[in-house]
Coordinates of C-alpha atoms in Angstrom, one line a residue:
X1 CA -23.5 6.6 -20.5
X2 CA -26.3 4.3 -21.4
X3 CA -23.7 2.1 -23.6
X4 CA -21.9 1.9 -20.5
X5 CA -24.7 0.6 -18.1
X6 CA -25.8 -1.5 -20.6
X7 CA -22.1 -3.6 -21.5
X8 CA -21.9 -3.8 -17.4
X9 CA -25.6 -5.0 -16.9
X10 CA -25.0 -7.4 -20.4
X11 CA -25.1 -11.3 -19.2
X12 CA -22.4 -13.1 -19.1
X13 CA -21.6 -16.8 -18.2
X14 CA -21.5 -16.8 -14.0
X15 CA -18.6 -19.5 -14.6
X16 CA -15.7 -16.9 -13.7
X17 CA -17.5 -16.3 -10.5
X18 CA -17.8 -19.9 -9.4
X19 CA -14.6 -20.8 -9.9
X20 CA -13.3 -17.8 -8.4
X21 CA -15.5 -18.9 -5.5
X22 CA -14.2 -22.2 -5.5
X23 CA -10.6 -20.8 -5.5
X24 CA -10.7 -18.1 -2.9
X25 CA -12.5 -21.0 -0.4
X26 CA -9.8 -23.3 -0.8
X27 CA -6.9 -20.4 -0.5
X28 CA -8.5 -19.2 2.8
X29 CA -9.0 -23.4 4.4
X30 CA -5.4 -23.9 3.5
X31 CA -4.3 -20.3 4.4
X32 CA -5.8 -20.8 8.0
X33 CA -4.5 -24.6 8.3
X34 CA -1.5 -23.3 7.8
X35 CA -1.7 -20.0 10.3
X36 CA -2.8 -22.7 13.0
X37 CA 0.1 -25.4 12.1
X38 CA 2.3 -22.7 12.4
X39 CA 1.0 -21.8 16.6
X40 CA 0.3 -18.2 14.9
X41 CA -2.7 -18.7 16.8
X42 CA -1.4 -18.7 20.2
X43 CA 1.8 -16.4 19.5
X44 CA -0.3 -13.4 17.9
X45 CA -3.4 -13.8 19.6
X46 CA -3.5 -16.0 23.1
X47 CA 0.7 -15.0 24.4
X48 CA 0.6 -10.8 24.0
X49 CA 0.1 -8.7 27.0
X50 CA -1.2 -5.9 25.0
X51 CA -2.6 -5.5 21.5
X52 CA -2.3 -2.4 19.6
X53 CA -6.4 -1.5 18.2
X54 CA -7.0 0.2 15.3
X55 CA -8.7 3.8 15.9
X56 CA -11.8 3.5 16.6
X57 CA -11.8 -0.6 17.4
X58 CA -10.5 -0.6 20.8
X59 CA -13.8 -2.4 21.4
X60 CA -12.1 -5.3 19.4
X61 CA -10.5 -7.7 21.9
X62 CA -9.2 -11.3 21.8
X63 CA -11.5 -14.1 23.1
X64 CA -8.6 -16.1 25.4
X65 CA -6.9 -19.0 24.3
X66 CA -10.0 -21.4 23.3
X67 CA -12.4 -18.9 22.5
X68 CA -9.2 -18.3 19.8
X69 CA -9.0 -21.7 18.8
X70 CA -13.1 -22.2 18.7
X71 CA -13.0 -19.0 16.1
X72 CA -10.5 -20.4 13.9
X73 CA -12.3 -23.3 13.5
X74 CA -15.5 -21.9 12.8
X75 CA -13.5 -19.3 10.3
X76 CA -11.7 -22.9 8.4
X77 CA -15.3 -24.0 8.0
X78 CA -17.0 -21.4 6.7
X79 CA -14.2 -21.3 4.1
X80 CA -14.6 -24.7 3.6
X81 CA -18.3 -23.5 2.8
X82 CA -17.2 -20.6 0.4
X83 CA -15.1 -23.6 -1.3
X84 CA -17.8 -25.9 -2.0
X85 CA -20.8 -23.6 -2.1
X86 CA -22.6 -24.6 1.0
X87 CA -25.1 -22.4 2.9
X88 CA -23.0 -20.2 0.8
X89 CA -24.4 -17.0 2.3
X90 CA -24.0 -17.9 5.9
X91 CA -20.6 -19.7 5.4
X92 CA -19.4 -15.8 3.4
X93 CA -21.1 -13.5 6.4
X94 CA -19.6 -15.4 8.9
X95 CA -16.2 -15.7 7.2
X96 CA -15.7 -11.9 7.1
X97 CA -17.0 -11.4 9.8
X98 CA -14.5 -13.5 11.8
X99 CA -11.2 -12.5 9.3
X100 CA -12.0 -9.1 9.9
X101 CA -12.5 -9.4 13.8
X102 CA -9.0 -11.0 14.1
X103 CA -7.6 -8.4 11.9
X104 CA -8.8 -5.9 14.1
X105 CA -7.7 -6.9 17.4
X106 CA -3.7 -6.1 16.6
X107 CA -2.0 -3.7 14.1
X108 CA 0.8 -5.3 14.6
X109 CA 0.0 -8.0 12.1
X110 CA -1.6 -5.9 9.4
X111 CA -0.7 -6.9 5.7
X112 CA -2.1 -5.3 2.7
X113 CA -3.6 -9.1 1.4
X114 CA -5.4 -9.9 4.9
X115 CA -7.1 -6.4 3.9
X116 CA -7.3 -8.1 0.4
X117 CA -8.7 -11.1 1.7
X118 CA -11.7 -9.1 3.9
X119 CA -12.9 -6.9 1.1
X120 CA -13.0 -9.9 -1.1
X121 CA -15.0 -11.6 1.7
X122 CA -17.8 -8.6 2.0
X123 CA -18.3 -8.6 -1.8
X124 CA -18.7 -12.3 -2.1
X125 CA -21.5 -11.9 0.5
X126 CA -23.4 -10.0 -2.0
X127 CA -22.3 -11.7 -5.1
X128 CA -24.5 -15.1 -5.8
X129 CA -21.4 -17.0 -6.3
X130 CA -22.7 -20.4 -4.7
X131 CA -25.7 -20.6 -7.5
X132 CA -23.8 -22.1 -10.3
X133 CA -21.4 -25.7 -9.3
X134 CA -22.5 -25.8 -5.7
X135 CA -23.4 -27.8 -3.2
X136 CA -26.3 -25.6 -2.7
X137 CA -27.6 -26.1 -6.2
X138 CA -27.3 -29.6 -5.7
X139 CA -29.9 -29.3 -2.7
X140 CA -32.1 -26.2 -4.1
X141 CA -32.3 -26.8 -8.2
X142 CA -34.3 -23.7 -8.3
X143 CA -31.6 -21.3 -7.5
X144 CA -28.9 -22.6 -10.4
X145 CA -28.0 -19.2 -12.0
X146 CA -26.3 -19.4 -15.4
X147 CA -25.6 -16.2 -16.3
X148 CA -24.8 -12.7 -14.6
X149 CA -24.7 -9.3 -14.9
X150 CA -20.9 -8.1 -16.6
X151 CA -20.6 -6.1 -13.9
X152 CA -20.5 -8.9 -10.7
X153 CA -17.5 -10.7 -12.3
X154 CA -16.1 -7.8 -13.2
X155 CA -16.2 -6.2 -9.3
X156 CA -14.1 -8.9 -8.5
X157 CA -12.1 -8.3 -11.5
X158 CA -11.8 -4.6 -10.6
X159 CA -10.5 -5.1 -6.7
X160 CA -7.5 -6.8 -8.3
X161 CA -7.0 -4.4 -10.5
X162 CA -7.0 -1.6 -8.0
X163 CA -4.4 -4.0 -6.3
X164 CA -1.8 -4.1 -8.9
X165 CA -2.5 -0.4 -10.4
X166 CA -2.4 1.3 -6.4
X167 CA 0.7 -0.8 -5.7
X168 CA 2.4 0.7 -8.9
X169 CA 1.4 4.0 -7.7
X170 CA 2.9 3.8 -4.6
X171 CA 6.3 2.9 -6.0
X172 CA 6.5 5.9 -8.0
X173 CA 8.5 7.8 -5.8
X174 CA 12.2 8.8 -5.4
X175 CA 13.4 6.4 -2.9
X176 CA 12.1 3.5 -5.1
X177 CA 12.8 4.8 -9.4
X178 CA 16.3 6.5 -7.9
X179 CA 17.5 4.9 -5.1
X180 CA 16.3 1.0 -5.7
X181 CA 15.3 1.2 -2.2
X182 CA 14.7 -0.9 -0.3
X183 CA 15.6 -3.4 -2.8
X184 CA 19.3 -2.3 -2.7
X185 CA 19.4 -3.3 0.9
X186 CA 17.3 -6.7 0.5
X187 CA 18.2 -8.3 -2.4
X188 CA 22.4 -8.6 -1.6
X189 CA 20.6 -10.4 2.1
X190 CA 19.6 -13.3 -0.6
X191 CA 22.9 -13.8 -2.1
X192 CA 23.5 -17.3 -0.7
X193 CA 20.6 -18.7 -3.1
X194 CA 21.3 -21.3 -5.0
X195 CA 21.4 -19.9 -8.9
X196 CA 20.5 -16.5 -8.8
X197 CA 22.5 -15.9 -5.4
X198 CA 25.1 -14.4 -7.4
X199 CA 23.9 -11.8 -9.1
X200 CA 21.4 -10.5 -6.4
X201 CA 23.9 -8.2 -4.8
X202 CA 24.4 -6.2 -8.1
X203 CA 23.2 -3.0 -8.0
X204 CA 21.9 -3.1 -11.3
X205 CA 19.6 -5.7 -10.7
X206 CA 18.0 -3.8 -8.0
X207 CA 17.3 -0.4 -10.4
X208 CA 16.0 -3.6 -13.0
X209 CA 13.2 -5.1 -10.1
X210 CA 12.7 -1.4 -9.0
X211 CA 11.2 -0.2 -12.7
X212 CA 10.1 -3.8 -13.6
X213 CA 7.9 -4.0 -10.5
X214 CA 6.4 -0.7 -10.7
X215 CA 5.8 -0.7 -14.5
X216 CA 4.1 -4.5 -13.6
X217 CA 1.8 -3.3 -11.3
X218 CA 0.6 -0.5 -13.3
X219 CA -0.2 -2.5 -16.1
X220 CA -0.6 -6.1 -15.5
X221 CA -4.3 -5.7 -14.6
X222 CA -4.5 -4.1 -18.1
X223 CA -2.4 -6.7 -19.9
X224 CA -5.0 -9.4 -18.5
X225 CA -8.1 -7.7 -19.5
X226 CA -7.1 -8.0 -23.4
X227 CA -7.1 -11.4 -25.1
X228 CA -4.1 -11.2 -27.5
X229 CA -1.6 -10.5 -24.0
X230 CA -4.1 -12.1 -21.1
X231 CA -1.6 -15.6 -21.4
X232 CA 1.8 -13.6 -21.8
X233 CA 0.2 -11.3 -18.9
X234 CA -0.4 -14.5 -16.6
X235 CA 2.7 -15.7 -17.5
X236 CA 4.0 -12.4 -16.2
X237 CA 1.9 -13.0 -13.1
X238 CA 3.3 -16.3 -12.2
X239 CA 6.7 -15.8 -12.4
X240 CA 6.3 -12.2 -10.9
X241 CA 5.1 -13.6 -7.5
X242 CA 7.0 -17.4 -7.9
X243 CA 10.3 -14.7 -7.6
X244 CA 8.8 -12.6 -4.5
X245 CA 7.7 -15.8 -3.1
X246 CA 11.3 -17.2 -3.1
X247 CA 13.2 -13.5 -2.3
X248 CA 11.0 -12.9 0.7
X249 CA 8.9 -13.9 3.1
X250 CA 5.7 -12.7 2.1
X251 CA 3.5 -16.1 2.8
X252 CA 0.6 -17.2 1.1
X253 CA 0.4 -13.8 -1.0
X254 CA 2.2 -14.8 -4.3
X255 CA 0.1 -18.1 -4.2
X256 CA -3.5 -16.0 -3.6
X257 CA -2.5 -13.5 -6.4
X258 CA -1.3 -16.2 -8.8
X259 CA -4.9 -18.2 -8.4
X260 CA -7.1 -15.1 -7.9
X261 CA -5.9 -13.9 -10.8
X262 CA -7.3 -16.7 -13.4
X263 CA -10.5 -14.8 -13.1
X264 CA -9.6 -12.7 -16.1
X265 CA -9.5 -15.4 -18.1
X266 CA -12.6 -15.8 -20.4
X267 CA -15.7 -18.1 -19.5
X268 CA -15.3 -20.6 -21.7
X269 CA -11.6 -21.3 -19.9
X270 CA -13.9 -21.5 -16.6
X271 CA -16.4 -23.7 -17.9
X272 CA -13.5 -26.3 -19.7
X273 CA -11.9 -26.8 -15.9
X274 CA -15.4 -26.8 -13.9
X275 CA -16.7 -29.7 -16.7
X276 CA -12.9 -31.3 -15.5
X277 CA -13.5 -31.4 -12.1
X278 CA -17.3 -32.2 -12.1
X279 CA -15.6 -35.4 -13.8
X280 CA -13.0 -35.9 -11.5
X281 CA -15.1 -36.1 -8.8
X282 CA -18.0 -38.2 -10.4
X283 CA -20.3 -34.7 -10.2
X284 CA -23.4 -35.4 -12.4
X285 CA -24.0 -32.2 -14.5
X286 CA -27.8 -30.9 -14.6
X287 CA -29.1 -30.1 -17.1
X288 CA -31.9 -27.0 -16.8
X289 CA -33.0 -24.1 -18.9
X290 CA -30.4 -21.2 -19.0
X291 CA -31.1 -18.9 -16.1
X292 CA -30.3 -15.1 -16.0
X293 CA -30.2 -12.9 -12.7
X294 CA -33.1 -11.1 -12.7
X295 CA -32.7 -7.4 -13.3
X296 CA -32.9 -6.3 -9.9
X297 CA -29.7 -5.5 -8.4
X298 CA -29.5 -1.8 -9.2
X299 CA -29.3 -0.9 -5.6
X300 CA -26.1 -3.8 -5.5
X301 CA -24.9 -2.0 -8.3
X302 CA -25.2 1.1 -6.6
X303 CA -23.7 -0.3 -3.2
X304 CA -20.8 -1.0 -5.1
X305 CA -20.0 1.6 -6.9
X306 CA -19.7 3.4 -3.6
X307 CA -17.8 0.5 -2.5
X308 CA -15.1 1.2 -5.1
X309 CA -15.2 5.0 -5.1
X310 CA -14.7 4.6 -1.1
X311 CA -11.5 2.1 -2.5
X312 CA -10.5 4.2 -4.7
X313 CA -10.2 7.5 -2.3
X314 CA -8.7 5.8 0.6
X315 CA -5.1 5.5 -0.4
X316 CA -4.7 9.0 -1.6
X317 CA -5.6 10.4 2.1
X318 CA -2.4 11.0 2.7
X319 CA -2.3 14.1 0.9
X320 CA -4.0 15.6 4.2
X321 CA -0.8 15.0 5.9
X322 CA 2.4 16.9 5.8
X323 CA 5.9 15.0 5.8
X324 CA 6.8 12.5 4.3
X325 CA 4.3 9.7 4.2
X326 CA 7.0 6.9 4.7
X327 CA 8.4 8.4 8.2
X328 CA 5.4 9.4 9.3
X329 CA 3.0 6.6 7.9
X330 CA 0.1 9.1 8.1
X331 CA -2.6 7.4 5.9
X332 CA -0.2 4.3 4.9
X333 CA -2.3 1.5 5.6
X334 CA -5.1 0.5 3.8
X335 CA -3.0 1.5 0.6
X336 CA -1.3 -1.2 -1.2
X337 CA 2.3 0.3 -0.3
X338 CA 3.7 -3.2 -0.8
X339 CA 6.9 -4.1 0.5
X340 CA 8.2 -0.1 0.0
X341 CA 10.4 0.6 2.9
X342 CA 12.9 -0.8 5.0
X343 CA 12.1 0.7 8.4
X344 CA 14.0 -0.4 11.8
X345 CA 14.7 1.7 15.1
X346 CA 14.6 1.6 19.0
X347 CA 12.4 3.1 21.5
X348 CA 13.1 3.6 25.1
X349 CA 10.5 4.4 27.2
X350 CA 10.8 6.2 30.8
X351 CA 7.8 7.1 32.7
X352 CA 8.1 10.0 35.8
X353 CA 5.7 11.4 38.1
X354 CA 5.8 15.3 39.3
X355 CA 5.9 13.4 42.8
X356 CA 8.8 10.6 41.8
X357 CA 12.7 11.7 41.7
X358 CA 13.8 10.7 38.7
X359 CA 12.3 8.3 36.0
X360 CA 12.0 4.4 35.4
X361 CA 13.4 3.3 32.1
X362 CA 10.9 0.5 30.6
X363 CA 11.9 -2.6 29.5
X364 CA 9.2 -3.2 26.5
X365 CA 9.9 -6.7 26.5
X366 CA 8.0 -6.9 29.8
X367 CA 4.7 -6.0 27.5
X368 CA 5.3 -6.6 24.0
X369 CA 6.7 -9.5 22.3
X370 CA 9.4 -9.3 19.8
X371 CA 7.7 -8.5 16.6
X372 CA 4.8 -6.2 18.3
X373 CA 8.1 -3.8 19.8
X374 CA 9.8 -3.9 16.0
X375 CA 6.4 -2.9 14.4
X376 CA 5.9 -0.4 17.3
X377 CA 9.4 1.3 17.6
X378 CA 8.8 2.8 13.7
X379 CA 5.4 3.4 13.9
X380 CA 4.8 6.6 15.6
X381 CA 0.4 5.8 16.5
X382 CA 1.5 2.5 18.0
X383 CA 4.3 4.7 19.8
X384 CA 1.3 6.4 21.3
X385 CA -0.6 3.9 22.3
X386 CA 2.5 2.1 23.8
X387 CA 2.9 5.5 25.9
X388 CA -0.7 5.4 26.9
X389 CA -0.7 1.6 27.8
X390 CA 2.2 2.3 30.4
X391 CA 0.1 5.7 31.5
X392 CA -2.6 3.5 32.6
X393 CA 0.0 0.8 33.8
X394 CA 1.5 3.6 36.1
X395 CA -1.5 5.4 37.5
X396 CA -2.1 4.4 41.2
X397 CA 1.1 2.1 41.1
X398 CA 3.6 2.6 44.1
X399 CA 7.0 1.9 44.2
X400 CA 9.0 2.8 47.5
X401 CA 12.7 3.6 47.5
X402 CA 14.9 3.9 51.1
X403 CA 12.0 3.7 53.1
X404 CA 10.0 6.2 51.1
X405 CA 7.2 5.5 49.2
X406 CA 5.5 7.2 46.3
X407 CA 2.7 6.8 44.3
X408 CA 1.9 7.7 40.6
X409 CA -1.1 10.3 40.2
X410 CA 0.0 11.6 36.5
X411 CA 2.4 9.5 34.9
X412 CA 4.7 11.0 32.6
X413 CA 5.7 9.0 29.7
X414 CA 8.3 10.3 27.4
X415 CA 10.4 8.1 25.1
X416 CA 13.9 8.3 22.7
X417 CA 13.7 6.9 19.7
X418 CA 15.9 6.5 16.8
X419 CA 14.9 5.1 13.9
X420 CA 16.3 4.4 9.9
X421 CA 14.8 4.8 6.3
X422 CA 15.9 3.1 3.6
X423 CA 19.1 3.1 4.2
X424 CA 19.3 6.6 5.3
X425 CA 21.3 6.1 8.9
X426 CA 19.4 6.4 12.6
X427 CA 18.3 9.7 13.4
X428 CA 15.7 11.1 16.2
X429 CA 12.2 9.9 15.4
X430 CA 10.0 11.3 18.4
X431 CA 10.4 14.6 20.5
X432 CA 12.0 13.2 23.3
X433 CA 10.4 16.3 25.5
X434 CA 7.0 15.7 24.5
X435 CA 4.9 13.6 27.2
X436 CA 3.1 11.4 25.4
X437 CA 0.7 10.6 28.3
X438 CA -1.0 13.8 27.3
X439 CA -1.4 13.5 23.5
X440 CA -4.5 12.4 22.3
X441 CA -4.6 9.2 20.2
X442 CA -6.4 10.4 17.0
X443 CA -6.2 10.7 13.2
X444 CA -4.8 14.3 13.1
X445 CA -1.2 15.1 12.0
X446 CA 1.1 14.4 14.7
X447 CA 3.2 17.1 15.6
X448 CA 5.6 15.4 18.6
X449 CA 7.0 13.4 15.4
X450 CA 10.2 15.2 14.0
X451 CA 11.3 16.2 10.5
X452 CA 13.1 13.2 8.3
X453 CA 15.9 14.8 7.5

């Protein structure tokens, strides 16, 4: 045990961390560029009626159209300040801050890197990244750091390993090793590719991606620890996500794994490139004493040990579910299930009143835009909150028909759903006799969802 505190307390150069600094800045700039070039801003977060919380954050709301734009901005400057190392601190609280807000405020957009990108964010808060190549350094000499603790470039290290290995994990299961699902039913939908269209809609090929992916995942992280296979392992890495990046539309993923991933390589690799770019850019190097970080960052060390237990737990919650975890998606997110399943189905909502003959059939389009009702019609909490949305929509609302007018006192929301694994054919998702109105939206197993058969 003490061997083992001692290698992770052990200095080491702070190089890895700097660049990594200096690589996760630029990813997130260009990342949000992008997301605003696109008008993501004003589709996902200005244009939606309603926004599906997460448990817990219904607190979490959007800010209107230029309160949107004003926190994107602010959000493309503090990673501008990761980037370059100024007010490094500020510039990393208020990034994760404001990446984890907008994450927050609708389900509908959750991918497993934007959770990547916020935990990265909270540990480079802690993490004295900025006090080696910085703009910071260059106003404050005194805080130049040239060597850390083992254990601070390894946390960043370790979250991408728990990427990769949890990812392989999660695709050890039947549908995936047996069935080459969903890859049986994606990869044929890319046959008009130039070079390798042809052979995408072999089945083979999909059994080959299936094992190749999962035994990747489980051991790449591995692979790049050790010297003699780090460079055949990045090789691995780059033409892993290059392929995903061109089969599907997985945006800037590939590209964030690819750079993030450099950080296994040794410090002297680190040091060659930052010496490069100092260069480059006509960056005078200082020249100072060799500076340690003191040792005082047990209760760091501490806080991140929980950090990575807490990680470590999380995506094996399932367990306290019954069914099966991809039809139910109790305990899904927050797991690196990565591109496992290809879910679709409908939903058709009617909402009653004791009081009111007869129902009204819902037209979900009225509320939801296109990609909020896909997400929504397979996932049966966003089915819930959907139900409540138009419980609260209904309560008090009159409608009169020949003369006669009623008014909603207790909505009844019920809904018929359909909806297809993997290939398996549409079958009944919800109990269409349950009122949803009534169920309570919390984490507990939910019962109204039927059986996969």
């Amino acid at each position: 045990m003490k061997k083992s505190i001692a290698y992770l307390n052990a200095p080491v150069s702070i190089a890895p961390l700097a660049m990594f600094r200096l690589i996760f800045g630029f990813m997130m700039l260009l990342g949000i560029i992008r997301f605003a070039y696109k008008g993501w801003i004003n589709d996902l977060y200005v244009k939606p009626v309603y926004y599906f919380t997460y448990y817990g954050f219904e607190w979490v709301k959007p800010l209107g159209e230029t309160g949107m734009h004003m926190l994107f901005m602010i959000m493309a400057l503090a990673a501008f300040g990761i980037m370059i190392g100024l007010f490094y601190r500020i510039s990393a609280i208020t990034f994760f801050i404001l990446f984890t807000y907008v994450e927050l405020i609708d389900k509908t957009n959750y991918l497993n890197h934007y959770y990547f990108v916020s935990l990265v964010s909270f540990l480079l808060i802690f993490l004295p990244a900025h006090r080696f190549f910085s703009v910071d350094v260059m106003f404050n000499q005194s805080i130049k750091l040239d060597m850390v603790p083992r254990w601070m470039v390894g946390s960043i290290r370790l979250q991408l390993g728990i990427v990769y290995f949890f990812a392989g994990i999660a695709k050890i299961n039947p549908d995936w090793l047996f069935e080459a699902q969903p890859l049986r039913i994606w990869l044929p939908a890319k046959a008009h590719l130039p070079f390798i269209g042809p052979v995408l809609d072999k089945v083979w090929l999909a059994y080959f991606f299936s094992w190749f992916g999962c035994i990747y995942d489980l051991t790449i992280p591995f692979f790049l620890l050790m010297k003699k296979t780090r460079i055949w392992a990045y090789m691995a890495v780059i033409l892993f996500h290059v392929l995903t990046g061109l089969l599907f539309n997985i945006g800037m993923f590939p590209y964030i794994m690819i750079l993030s991933t450099l950080v296994f390589f040794p410090s002297e690799w680190h040091e060659k490139w930052i010496r490069k770019i100092r260069k480059g850019i006509s960056m005078r190097e200082m020249s100072f004493p060799k500076t340690i970080y003191p040792a005082k960052g047990k209760l760091m060390a501490g806080l991140f040990l929980l950090f990575f237990v807490v990680q470590i737990l999380v995506p094996f919650r399932y367990v306290l579910y019954p069914g099966k975890l991809f039809w139910t998606e109790e305990g899904f997110r927050f797991s690196w299930r990565v591109m496992l399943m290809e879910k679709g189905g409908t939903a058709v909502f009617t909402v009653g009143d004791p009081t009111f003959p007869g129902t009204i059939e819902i037209n979900n389009r009225k509320y939801l835009t296109p990609v909020q009702e896909k997400m929504m019609s397979t996932q049966p909490d966003m089915i819930l909150q959907f139900a409540h949305f138009l419980r609260d929509r209904y309560t008090g609302k009159s409608i009169t028909i020949r003369d006669t007018t009623f008014t909603f006192t207790e909505p009844i929301v019920k809904v018929k759903s359909y909806v297809s694994l993997n290939g398996s054919g549409s079958q009944p998702f919800i109990d269409p006799e349950v009122d949803l109105a009534k169920e309570e939206y919390n984490l507990k197993h939910r019962k109204w969802v039927l059986d996969f058969e």
